[in-house]
Coordinates of C-alpha atoms in Angstrom, one line a residue:
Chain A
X1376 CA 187.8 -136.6 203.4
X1377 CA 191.5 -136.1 203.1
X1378 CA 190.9 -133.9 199.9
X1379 CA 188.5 -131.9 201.8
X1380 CA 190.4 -131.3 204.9
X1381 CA 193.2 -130.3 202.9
X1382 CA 191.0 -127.9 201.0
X1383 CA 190.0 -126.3 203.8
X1384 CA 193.3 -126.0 205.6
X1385 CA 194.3 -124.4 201.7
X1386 CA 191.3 -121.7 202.2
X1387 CA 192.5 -120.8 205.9
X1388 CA 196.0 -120.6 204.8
X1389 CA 195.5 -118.6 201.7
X1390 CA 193.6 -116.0 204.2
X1391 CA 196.3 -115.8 206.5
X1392 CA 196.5 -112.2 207.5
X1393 CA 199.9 -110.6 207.3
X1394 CA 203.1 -111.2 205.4
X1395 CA 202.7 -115.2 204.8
X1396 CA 200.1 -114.9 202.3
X1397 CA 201.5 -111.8 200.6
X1398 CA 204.9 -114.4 200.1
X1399 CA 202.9 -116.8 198.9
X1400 CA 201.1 -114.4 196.2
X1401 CA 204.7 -113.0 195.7
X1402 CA 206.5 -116.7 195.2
X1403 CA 203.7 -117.7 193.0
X1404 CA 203.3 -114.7 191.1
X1405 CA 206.7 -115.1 189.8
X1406 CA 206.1 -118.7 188.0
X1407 CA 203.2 -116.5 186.1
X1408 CA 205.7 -114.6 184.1
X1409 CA 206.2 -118.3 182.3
X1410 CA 202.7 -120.4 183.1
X1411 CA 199.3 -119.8 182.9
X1412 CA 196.7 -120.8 185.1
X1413 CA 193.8 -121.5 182.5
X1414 CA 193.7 -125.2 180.6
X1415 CA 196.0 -124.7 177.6
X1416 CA 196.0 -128.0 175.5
X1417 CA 199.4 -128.8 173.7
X1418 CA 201.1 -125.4 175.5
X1419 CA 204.6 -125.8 175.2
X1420 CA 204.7 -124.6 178.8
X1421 CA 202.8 -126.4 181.1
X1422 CA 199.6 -124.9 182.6
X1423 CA 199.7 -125.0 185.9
X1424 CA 195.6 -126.0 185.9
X1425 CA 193.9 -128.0 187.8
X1426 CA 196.7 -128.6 190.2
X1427 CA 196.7 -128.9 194.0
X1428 CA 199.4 -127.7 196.4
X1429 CA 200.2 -131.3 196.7
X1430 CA 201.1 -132.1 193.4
X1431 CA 202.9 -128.9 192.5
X1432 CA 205.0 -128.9 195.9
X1433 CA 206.1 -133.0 194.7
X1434 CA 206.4 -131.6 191.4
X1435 CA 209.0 -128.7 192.1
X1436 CA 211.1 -130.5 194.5
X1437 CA 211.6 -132.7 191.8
X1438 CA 213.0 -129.9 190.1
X1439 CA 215.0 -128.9 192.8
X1440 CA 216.7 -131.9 193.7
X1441 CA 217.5 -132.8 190.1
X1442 CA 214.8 -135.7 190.2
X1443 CA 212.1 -134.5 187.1
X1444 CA 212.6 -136.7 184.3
X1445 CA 213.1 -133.6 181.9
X1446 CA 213.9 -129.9 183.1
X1447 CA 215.0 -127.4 180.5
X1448 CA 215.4 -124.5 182.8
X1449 CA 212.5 -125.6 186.0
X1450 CA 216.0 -127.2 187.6
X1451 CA 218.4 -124.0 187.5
X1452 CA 215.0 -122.1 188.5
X1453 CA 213.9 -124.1 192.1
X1454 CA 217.4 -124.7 193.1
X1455 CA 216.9 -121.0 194.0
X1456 CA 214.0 -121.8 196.5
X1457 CA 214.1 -123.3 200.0
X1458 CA 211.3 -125.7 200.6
X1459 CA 209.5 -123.8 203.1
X1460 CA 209.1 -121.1 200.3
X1461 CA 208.4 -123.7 197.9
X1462 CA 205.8 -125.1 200.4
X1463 CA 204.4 -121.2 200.1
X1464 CA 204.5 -121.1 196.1
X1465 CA 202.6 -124.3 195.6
X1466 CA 199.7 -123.2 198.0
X1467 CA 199.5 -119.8 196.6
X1468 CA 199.3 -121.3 193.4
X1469 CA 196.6 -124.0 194.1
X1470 CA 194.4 -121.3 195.3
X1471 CA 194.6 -119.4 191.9
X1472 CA 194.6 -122.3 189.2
X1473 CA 191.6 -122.9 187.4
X1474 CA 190.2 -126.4 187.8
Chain B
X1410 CA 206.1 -78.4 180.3
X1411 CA 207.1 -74.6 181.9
X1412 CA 209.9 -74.7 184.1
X1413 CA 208.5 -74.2 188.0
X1414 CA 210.5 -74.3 190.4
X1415 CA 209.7 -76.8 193.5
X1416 CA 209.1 -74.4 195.4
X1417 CA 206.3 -72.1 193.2
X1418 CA 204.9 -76.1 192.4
X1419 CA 204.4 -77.1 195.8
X1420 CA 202.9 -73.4 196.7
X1421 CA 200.9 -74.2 193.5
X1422 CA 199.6 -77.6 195.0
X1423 CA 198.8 -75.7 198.4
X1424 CA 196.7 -73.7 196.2
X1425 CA 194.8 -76.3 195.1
X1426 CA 194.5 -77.8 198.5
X1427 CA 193.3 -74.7 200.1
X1428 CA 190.7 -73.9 197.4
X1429 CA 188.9 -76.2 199.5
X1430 CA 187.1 -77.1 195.9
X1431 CA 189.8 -78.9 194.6
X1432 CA 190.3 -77.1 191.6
X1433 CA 192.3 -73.8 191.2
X1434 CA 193.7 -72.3 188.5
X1435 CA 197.0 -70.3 188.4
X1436 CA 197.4 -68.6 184.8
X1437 CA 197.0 -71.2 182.2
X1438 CA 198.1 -74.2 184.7
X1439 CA 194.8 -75.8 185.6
X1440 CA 195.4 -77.9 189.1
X1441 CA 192.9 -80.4 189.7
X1442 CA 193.7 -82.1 193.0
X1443 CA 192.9 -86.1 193.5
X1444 CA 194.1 -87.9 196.3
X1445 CA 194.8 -91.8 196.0
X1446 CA 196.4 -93.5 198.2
X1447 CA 198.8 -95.7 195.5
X1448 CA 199.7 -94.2 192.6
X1449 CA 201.8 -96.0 190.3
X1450 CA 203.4 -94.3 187.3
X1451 CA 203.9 -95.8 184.3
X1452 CA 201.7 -99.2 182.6
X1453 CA 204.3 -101.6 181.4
X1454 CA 205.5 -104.4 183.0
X1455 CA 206.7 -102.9 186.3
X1456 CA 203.6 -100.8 186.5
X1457 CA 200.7 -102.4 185.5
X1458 CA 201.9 -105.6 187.6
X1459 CA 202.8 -103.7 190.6
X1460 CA 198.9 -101.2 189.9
X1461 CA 197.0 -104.7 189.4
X1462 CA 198.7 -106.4 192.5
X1463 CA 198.6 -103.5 195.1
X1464 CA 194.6 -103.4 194.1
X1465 CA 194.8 -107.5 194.8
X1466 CA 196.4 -107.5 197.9
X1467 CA 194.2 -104.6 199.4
X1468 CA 191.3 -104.1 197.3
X1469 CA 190.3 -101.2 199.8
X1470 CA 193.5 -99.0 199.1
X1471 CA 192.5 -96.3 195.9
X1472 CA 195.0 -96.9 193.6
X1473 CA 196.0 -94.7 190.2
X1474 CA 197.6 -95.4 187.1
X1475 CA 199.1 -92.9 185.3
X1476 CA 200.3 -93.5 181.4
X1477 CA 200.9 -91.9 178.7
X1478 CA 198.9 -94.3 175.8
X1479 CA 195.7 -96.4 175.8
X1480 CA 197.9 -99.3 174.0
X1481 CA 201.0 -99.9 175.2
X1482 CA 203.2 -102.2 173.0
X1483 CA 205.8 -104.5 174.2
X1484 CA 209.1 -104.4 174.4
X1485 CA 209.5 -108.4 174.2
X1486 CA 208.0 -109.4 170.6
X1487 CA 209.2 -106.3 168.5
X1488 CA 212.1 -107.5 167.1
X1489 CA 209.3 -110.5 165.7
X1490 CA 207.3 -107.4 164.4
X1491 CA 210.8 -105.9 162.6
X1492 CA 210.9 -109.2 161.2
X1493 CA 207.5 -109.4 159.7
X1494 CA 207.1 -112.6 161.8
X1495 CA 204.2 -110.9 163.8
X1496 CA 202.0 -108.0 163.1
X1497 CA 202.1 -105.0 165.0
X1498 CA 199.2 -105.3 167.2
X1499 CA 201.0 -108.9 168.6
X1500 CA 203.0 -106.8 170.7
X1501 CA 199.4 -103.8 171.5
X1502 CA 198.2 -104.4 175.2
X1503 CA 195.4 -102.1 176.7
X1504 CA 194.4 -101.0 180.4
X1505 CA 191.0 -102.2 180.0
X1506 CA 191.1 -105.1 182.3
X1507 CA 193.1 -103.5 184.5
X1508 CA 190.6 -100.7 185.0
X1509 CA 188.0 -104.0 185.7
X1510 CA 190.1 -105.4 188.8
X1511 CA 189.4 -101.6 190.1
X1512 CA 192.6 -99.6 189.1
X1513 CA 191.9 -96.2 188.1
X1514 CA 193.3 -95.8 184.9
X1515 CA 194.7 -92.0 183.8
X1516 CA 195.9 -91.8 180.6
X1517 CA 198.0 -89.3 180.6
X1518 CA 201.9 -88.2 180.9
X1519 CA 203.3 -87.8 184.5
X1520 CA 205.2 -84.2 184.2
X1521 CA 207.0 -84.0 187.7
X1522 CA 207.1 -85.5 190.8
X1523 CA 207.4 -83.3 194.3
X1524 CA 208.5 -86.1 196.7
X1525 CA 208.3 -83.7 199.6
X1526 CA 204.9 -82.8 198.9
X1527 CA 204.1 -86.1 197.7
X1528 CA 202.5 -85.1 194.5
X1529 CA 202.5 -85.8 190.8
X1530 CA 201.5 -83.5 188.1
X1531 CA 200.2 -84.6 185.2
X1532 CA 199.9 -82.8 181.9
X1533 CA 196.2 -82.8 181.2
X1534 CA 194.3 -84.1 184.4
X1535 CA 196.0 -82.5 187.0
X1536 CA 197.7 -83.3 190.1
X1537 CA 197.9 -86.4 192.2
X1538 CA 198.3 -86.6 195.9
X1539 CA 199.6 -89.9 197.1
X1540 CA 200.7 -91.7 200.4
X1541 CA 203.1 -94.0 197.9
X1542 CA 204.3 -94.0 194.5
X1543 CA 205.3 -96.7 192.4
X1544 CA 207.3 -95.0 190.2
X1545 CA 208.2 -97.1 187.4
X1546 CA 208.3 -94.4 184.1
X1547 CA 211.3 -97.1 182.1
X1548 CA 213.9 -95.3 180.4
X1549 CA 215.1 -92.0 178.6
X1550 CA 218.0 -92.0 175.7
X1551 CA 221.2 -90.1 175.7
X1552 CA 220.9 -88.1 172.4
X1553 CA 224.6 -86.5 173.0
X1554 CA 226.7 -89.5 172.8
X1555 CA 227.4 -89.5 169.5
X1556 CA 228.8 -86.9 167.7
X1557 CA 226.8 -85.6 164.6
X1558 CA 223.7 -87.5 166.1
X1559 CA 221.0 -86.0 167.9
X1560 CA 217.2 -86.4 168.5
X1561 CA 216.2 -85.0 166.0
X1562 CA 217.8 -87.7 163.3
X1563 CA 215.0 -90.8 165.2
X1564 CA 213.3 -90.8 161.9
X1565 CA 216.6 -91.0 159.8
X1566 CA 218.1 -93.3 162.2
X1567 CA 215.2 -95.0 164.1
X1568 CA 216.1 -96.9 167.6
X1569 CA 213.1 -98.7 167.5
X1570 CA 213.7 -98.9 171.1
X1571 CA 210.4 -98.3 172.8
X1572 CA 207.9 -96.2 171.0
X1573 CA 205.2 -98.2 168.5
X1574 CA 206.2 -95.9 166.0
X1575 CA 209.7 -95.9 165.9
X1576 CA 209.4 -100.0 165.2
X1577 CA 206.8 -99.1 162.0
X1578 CA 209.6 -96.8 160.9
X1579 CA 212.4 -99.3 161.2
X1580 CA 210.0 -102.0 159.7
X1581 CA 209.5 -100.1 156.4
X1582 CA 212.9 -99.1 155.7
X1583 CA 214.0 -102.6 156.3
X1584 CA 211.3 -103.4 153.6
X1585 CA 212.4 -100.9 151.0
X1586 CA 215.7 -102.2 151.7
X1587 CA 217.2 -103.7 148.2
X1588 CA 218.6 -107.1 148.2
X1589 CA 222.5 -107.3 148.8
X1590 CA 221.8 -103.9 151.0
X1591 CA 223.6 -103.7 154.4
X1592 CA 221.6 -102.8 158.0
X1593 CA 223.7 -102.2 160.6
X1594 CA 222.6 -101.7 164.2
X1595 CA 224.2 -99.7 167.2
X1596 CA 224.2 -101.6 170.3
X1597 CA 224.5 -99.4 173.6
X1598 CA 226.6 -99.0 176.2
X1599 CA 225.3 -101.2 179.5
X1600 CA 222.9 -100.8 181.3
X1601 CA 220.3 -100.9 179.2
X1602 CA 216.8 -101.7 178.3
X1603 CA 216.2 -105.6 177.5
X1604 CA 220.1 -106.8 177.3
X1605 CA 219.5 -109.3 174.8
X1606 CA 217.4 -107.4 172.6
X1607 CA 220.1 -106.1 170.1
X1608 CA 221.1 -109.3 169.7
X1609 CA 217.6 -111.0 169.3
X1610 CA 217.2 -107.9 166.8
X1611 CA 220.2 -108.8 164.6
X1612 CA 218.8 -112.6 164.1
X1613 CA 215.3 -111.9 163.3
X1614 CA 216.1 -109.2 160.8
X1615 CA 218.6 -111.9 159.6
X1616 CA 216.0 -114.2 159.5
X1617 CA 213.9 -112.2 157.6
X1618 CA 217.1 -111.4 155.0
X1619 CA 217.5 -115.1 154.5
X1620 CA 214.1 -115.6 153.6
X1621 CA 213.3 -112.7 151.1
X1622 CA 216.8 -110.4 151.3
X1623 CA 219.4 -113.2 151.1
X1624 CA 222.6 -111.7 149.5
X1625 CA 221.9 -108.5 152.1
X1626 CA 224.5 -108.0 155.2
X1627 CA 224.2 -107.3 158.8
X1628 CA 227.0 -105.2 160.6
X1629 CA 226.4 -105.5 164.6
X1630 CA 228.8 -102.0 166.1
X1631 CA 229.3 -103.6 169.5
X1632 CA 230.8 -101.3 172.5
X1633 CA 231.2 -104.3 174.4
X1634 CA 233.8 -107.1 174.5
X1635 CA 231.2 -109.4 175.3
X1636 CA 227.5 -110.3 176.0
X1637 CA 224.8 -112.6 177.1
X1638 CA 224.4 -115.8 175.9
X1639 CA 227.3 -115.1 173.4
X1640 CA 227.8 -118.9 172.9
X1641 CA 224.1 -119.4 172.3
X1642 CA 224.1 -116.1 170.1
X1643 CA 227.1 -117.0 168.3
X1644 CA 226.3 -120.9 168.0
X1645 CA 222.6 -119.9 166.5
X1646 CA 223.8 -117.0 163.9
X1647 CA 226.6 -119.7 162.3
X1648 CA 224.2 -122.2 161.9
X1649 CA 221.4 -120.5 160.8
X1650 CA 222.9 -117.7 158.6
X1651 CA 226.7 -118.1 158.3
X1652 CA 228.5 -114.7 156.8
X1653 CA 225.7 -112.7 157.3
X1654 CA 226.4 -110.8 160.9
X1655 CA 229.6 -109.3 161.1
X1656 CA 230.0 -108.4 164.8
X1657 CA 232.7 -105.8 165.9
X1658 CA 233.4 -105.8 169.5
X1659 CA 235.1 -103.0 171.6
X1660 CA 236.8 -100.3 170.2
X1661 CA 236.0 -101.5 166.8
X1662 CA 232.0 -101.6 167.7
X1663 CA 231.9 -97.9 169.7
X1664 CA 230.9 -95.6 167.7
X1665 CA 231.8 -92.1 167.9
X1666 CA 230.9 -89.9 165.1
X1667 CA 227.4 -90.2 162.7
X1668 CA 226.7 -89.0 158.8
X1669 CA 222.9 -89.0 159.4
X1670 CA 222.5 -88.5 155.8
X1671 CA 225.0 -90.3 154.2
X1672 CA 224.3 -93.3 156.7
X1673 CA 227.5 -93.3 158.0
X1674 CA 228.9 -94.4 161.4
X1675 CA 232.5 -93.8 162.8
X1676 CA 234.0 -96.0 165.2
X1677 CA 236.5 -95.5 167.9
X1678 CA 239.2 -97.7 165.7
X1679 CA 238.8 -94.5 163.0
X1680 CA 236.4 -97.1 160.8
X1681 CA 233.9 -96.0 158.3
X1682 CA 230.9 -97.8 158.3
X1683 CA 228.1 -97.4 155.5
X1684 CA 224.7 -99.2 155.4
X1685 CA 221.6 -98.7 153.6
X1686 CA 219.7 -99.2 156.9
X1687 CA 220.7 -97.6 160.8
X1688 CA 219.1 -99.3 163.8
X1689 CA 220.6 -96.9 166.3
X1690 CA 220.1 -97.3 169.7
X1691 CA 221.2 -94.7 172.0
X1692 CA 222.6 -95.2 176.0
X1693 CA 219.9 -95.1 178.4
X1694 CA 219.0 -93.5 181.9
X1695 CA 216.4 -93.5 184.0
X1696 CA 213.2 -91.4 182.7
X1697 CA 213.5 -87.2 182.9
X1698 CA 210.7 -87.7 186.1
X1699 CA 213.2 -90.0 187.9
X1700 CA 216.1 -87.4 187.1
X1701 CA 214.7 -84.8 187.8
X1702 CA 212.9 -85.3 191.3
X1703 CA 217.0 -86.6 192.1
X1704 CA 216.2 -89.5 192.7
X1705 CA 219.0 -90.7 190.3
X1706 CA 221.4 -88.8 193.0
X1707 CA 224.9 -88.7 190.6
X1708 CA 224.2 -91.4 188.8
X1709 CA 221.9 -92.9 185.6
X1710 CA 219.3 -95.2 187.7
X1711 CA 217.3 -94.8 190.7
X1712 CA 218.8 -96.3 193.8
X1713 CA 216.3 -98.6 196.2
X1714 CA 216.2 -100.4 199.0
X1715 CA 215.5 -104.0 197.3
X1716 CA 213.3 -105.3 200.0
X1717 CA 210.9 -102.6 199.6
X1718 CA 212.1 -101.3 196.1
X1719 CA 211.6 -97.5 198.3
X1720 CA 213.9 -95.2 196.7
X1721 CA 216.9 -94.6 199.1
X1722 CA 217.2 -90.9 198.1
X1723 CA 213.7 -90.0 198.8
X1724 CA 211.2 -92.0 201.3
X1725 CA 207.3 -93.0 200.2
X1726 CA 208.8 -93.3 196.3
X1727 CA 209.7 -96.7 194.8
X1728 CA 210.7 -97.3 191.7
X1729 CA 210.8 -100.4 190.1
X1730 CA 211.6 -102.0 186.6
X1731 CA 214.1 -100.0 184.0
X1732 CA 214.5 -96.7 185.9
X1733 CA 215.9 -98.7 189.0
X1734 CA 219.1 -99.9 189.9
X1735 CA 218.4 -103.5 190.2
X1736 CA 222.0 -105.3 189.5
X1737 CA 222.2 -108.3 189.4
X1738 CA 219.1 -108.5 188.5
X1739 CA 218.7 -106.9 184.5
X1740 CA 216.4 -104.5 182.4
X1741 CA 213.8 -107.5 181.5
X1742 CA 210.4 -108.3 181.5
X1743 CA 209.8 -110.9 184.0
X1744 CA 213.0 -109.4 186.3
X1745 CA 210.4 -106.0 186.1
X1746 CA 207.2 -108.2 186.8
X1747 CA 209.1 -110.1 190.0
X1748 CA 209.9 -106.3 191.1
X1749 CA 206.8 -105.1 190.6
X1750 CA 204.6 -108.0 192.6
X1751 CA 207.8 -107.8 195.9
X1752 CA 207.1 -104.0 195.8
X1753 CA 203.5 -104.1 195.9
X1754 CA 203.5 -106.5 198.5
X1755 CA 205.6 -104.1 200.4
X1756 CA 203.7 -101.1 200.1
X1757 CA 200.6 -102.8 201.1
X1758 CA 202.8 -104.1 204.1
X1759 CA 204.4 -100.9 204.7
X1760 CA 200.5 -99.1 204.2
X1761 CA 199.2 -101.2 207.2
X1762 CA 202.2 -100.9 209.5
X1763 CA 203.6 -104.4 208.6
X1764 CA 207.3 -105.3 208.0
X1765 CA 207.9 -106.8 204.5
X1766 CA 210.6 -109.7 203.8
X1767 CA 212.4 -110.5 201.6
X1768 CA 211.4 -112.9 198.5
X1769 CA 213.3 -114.6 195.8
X1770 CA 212.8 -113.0 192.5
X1771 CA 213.0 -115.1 189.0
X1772 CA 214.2 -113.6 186.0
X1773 CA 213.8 -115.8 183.0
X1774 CA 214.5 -114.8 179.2
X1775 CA 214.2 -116.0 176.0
X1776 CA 215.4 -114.6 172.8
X1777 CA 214.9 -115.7 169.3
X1778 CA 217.3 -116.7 166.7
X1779 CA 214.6 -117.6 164.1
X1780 CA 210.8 -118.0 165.3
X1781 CA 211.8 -121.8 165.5
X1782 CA 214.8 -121.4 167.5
X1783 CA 214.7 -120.3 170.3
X1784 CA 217.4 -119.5 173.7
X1785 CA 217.1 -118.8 177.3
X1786 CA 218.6 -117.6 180.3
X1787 CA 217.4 -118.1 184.2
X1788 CA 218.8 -116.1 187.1
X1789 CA 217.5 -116.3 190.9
X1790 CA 218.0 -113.4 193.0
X1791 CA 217.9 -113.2 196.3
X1792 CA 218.3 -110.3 199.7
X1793 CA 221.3 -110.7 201.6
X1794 CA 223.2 -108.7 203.7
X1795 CA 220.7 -105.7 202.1
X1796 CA 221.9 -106.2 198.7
X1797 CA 220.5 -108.5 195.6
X1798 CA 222.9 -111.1 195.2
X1799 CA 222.7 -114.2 192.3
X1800 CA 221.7 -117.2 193.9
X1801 CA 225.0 -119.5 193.3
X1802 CA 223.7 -122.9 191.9
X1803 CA 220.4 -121.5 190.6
X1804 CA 220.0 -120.1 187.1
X1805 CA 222.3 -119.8 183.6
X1806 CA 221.4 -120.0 180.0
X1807 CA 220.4 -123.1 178.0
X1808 CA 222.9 -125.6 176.5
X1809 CA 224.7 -125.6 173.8
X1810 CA 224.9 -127.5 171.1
X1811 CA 221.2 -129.0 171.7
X1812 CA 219.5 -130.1 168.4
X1813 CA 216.4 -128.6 166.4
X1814 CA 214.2 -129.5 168.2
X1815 CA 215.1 -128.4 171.9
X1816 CA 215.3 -125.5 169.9
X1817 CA 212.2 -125.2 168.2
X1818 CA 210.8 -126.0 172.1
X1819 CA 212.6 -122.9 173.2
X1820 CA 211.2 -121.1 170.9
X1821 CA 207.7 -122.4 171.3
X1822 CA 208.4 -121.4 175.5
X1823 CA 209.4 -118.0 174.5
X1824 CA 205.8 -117.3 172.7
X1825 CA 203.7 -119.0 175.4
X1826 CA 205.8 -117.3 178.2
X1827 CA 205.5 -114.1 176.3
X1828 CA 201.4 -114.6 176.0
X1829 CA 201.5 -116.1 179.6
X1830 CA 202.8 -112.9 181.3
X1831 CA 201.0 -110.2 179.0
X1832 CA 197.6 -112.3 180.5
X1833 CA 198.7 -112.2 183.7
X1834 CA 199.5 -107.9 183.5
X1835 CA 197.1 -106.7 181.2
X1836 CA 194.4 -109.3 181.2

């Protein structure tokens, strides 16, 4: 139920009229120039499929407060972010990655 | 192209307008009038991003990409191709899927730009009307730098800077090279295209010596006292092919004078340098379009406002990627891409009356030392105070120092990056 709620709050969200989504797409269109968004077995850069907003917001804090347990550049690169755009990022994201 | 003046081109656009039939002709110079709302010039990384995003964000807005080739190869992967590490069509990217996601794709070359009259001739399919341009045409080379050098010594001296054809040319002579031969390579003045690139250049080619070439030299003519990720340059070239690159910095690396044909090059110390085989790559400006619709004003690149990338010189033109000045942000691939996606969301913004806002952009580069070792370099940028600023705390290059098989990571990030963003542009 959870899961669904917070897919549906993802759909209205990603339909936002106005600037907020075009952020988003902006934010998350920048991690593309690294990571694809289609299952890639074994890529030496993580694909970011199948990954909700949840799970990538957790997972680039982590980066940003120096708490992943290996970052070769993800650290220097969120330390750049606030978490409000880094709230933005992940839901744009979730809304594009294949699952 | 003939030389018009503004004034006879925008009285020739009014002809076309008023012809009511959208075609008129005016002695040989056929004007065929289409109107699109976004017209983006140029289909590398700036362009075909920013074409392919505008479309995304308002799939009701016509937009138009104009470019000169149906492939368009690379920048990022052709110092692999000079090294035989890749073939040629590694690097080839086409508009096809672009033209899918609903751009209309013109292949053709952009001619000139009337930002008054908000039009864009082409050289085969006539003019374009536009409410916005994304202008983002790259870079043009100084070919009066150098004395005893011109344009027409490319083939005798091949930059292998940009053109697919140029990189063939470089390839082969660096294959008919003899063993124990010497290629040297002319790095330019900064700005320029891709920063790393001459560097990246010298290693492959040196991998490529060590392999099949091995007694052969590499002489790096360096106008600069210093240069990105030196450490990580100079760590990689001692340890993968120590006393191969000889790298002359400053006065000793700025070359002055050429012998085309006795493959010569004279440096500002008085140093005469011979090699079997000349990379030379010329200084760079913005493209002739940019330069010549002013909207370089006095100087080499096009000056924006970076929240909207809008040209500051002339209003409803943005340019983006190569031709703009974008400091701190630098002449690469993903800085281009970031660019590219902030501008479109801006235009579509601006198109509907919105305000834009300002977004972080992420540059991140790799370069290659060998095809297993591999280096980077982040940088966040961010607005402030109306100026791109660094953000302090974010970004820098990868450590030193790190063993082979960070490396050989690196390297492995650098090919799925490169393949990542070429999906996400060109399909």
């Amino acid at each position: 139920m959870r899961a669904l709620l917070l897919a549906a709050l993802l759909i209205l969200t990603s339909f936002t009229p106005g600037w907020a989504a075009e952020r988003g797409e902006v934010l998350a269109g920048t991690c593309r120039g690294c990571h694809g968004l289609k299952s890639e077995p074994g890529s030496p850069i993580p694909s970011l499929a199948g990954m909700n907003a949840k799970t990538l917001k957790a997972a680039l804090l982590k980066f940003k407060t120096n708490k992943a347990a290996a970052s070769t550049l993800m650290g220097r690169i969120m330390r750049g972010y606030t978490e409000t755009d880094i709230t933005l990022m992940a839901n744009a994201l979730s809304t594009r990655v294949k699952r | 192209m003939s030389r018009l003046t503004r004034r006879t081109f925008a009285k020739l656009s009014l002809a076309g307008l008023l012809s009511g039939c959208q075609q008129a002709t005016f002695g040989t110079v056929s004007i065929a009038k289409t109107k699109a709302q976004v017209v983006v010039v140029g289909g590398g990384y700036a362009g075909a991003t920013a074409a392919r995003a505008v479309k995304r964000f308002d799939p009701s807005l016509e937009v138009v990409l104009i470019t000169p080739e149906t492939v368009y190869a690379t920048g990022p992967f052709t110092n692999m191709v000079l090294g035989g590490f890749v073939p040629p069509t590694f690097i080839e990217r086409s508009f096809a899927d672009l033209s899918k996601a609903g751009v209309k794709v013109v292949t053709d070359r952009a001619l000139r730009l009337d930002p008054t009259a908000r039009l864009i001739r082409t050289a085969k399919s006539g003019t374009f009307a536009f409410e916005r341009l994304i202008l983002a045409p790259g870079v043009d080379f100084k070919f009066d730098q150098i004395s005893g050098y011109d344009e027409s010594d490319i083939k005798r001296l091949p930059h292998a800077f940009r053109e697919r054809e140029q990189t063939a040319l470089l390839r082969a002579q660096l294959e008919a090279m003899p063993d124990g031969g010497v290629f040297m390579l002319r790095v330019p003045e900064s700005p320029s295209r891709a920063p790393l690139a001459p560097y990246e250049r010298a290693s492959l080619i040196a991998s490529y010596f060590r392999a099949y070439k091995p007694a052969s030299k590499i002489i790096l003519l360096d106008p600069k006292e210093s240069f990105p990720l030196q450490p990580l340059f100079e760590e990689g070239w001692a340890k993968n092919f120590p006393g191969m690159i000889t790298h002359l910095k400053g006065k000793a690396g700025q070359v002055t004078a050429a012998n085309v044909r006795g493959k010569e090059l004279r440096t500002k110390d008085g140093t005469k340098h011979k090699a079997d085989v000349i990379n030379l790559i010329p200084d760079q400006w913005a493209s002739s379009i940019a330069r010549a619709a002013d909207l370089t004003g006095d100087g080499d690149w096009c000056a924006v406002n970076p929240l909207t990338w809008e040209s500051t010189v002339h209003p409803n033109i943005h340019v983006i990627g190569d031709a703009a000045h974008t400091e701190p942000m630098t002449k690469t691939a993903t800085a281009a891409h970031g660019q590219a996606l902030a501008c479109a969301a801006a235009v579509t913004a601006l198109l509907r009356g919105q305000k834009p806002e300002a977004v972080p952009l992420v540059e991140a580069s790799f370069a290659l030392i060998s095809p297993t070792y591999g280096i980077s370099q982040v940088a966040v940028s961010t607005l402030k105070n109306g100026a791109l600023h660094a953000v302090k705390n974010a970004g820098g290059i990868s450590p030193t120092g790190a063993n082979a098989v960070f490396r050989l990571g690196e390297a492995k990030q650098a090919r799925s990056s490169y393949q990542n963003l070429c999906a996400d542009i060109w399909g």
